[in-house]
């Protein structure tokens, strides 16, 4: 019976599925180096944690300007979404303050009323918050 228990426990331990990481990156400034770092981090997280990791980039405050179609990092944002699978969120409150419409923004952005509120919600759900 002891050997059977040991075998059963070993099988249980080896068959345990890894918990998928849930990571939200906060970008609240409009600096190109900060955005490039956030996009690099998203790619690194995908490599480190694999395809099951959930990665979000939330832009608010001055960071919202880097989601504009003519922003210096706009092509990198689309590339990051494709390569890292990260979802990019835009704060509509920040867009309103900056007088931006959805037509001004890069494609495939998810819109939330308040970026900070979205991040607080994610933290309560157990997500890891990172500010690159």
C-alpha positions as a printed NumPy array, in Angstrom:
array([[  0.   ,   0.   ,   0.   ],
       [  2.83 ,   2.439,   0.766],
       [  4.406,   1.835,  -2.642],
       [  1.006,   2.304,  -4.303],
       [  0.548,   5.598,  -2.46 ],
       [  4.02 ,   6.784,  -3.498],
       [  3.346,   5.905,  -7.144],
       [ -0.03 ,   7.634,  -7.043],
       [  1.448,  10.798,  -5.509],
       [  4.288,  10.831,  -8.06 ],
       [  1.799,  10.504, -10.91 ],
       [ -0.349,  13.267,  -9.464],
       [  2.63 ,  15.587,  -9.081],
       [  3.911,  14.978, -12.609],
       [  0.501,  15.49 , -14.166],
       [ -0.218,  18.817, -12.522],
       [ -0.829,  21.482, -15.13 ],
       [  1.123,  24.701, -14.849],
       [ -0.843,  27.736, -13.807],
       [ -1.032,  30.26 , -16.636],
       [  0.497,  33.596, -15.719],
       [ -1.689,  36.707, -15.858],
       [  0.327,  39.89 , -16.261],
       [ -0.748,  43.478, -16.838],
       [  1.793,  46.097, -17.893],
       [  1.064,  49.718, -16.986],
       [  2.248,  52.412, -19.398],
       [  1.208,  55.85 , -18.201],
       [  3.88 ,  58.026, -19.769],
       [  4.461,  59.025, -23.374],
       [  8.179,  58.292, -23.572],
       [  9.237,  56.215, -26.57 ],
       [ 11.901,  54.313, -24.551],
       [  9.287,  53.348, -21.941],
       [  6.964,  52.049, -24.655],
       [  9.748,  50.142, -26.377],
       [ 10.656,  48.568, -23.047],
       [  7.029,  47.615, -22.347],
       [  6.726,  45.994, -25.777],
       [ 10.021,  44.145, -25.266],
       [  8.849,  42.97 , -21.835],
       [  5.611,  41.632, -23.368],
       [  7.665,  39.562, -25.814],
       [  9.995,  38.346, -23.077],
       [  7.031,  37.34 , -20.923],
       [  5.556,  35.325, -23.795],
       [  8.88 ,  33.509, -24.234],
       [  9.221,  32.894, -20.501],
       [  5.676,  31.753, -19.751],
       [  4.494,  30.331, -23.052],
       [  1.319,  30.616, -25.077],
       [ -1.059,  30.215, -22.142],
       [  0.128,  33.371, -20.371],
       [ -2.299,  36.271, -20.499],
       [ -0.538,  39.567, -21.122],
       [ -2.165,  42.988, -21.219],
       [ -0.683,  46.428, -21.792],
       [ -2.83 ,  49.233, -20.357],
       [ -2.212,  52.763, -21.617],
       [ -3.532,  55.783, -19.773],
       [ -2.472,  59.311, -18.921],
       [  0.323,  60.492, -21.218],
       [  0.784,  56.899, -22.384],
       [ -2.382,  57.129, -24.453],
       [ -0.583,  59.237, -27.061],
       [  1.62 ,  56.299, -28.03 ],
       [ -1.454,  54.415, -29.239],
       [ -2.148,  57.01 , -31.916],
       [ -1.762,  55.94 , -35.542],
       [  1.079,  58.427, -36.055],
       [  2.936,  57.6  , -32.809],
       [  6.606,  56.641, -33.106],
       [  5.876,  53.14 , -31.745],
       [  2.599,  52.456, -33.585],
       [  4.094,  49.801, -35.878],
       [  5.73 ,  48.09 , -32.896],
       [  2.38 ,  47.914, -31.1  ],
       [  0.773,  45.946, -33.922],
       [  3.857,  43.733, -34.115],
       [  3.809,  43.121, -30.355],
       [  0.156,  42.16 , -30.454],
       [  0.871,  39.658, -33.21 ],
       [  4.106,  38.212, -31.79 ],
       [  3.499,  38.292, -28.05 ],
       [ -0.256,  37.903, -28.135],
       [ -0.542,  40.824, -25.734],
       [ -3.81 ,  42.707, -25.659],
       [ -3.437,  46.468, -25.648],
       [ -5.99 ,  48.503, -23.686],
       [ -6.694,  52.211, -24.153],
       [ -8.211,  54.36 , -21.413],
       [-11.174,  56.265, -22.815],
       [-10.934,  58.876, -20.038],
       [ -7.388,  59.697, -21.167],
       [ -8.498,  59.704, -24.801],
       [-11.218,  62.234, -23.973],
       [ -8.74 ,  64.5  , -22.171],
       [ -6.365,  64.288, -25.166],
       [ -9.269,  64.866, -27.596],
       [ -8.66 ,  61.528, -29.312],
       [-11.251,  59.324, -30.973],
       [-11.094,  55.629, -31.767],
       [-10.319,  56.587, -35.358],
       [ -7.074,  58.185, -34.168],
       [ -5.833,  54.966, -32.584],
       [ -3.922,  51.911, -33.813],
       [ -6.055,  48.923, -34.735],
       [ -7.003,  46.037, -32.472],
       [ -6.975,  48.108, -29.293],
       [ -9.415,  47.186, -26.539],
       [-11.143,  50.191, -24.972],
       [-11.903,  50.546, -21.28 ],
       [-13.583,  53.476, -19.541],
       [-10.728,  53.96 , -17.057],
       [ -7.314,  52.317, -17.393],
       [ -6.522,  52.552, -13.7  ],
       [ -9.84 ,  50.947, -12.811],
       [ -9.078,  48.078, -15.21 ],
       [ -5.708,  47.507, -13.549],
       [ -7.225,  47.53 , -10.059],
       [ -9.791,  44.98 , -11.229],
       [ -7.016,  42.788, -12.63 ],
       [ -5.029,  42.993,  -9.389],
       [ -8.096,  41.883,  -7.445],
       [ -8.372,  38.938,  -9.85 ],
       [ -4.807,  37.916,  -9.025],
       [ -2.974,  39.403, -11.99 ],
       [  0.627,  40.607, -11.566],
       [  1.063,  44.333, -12.213],
       [  4.325,  45.509, -13.796],
       [  5.356,  49.034, -14.661],
       [  8.281,  48.825, -17.106]])
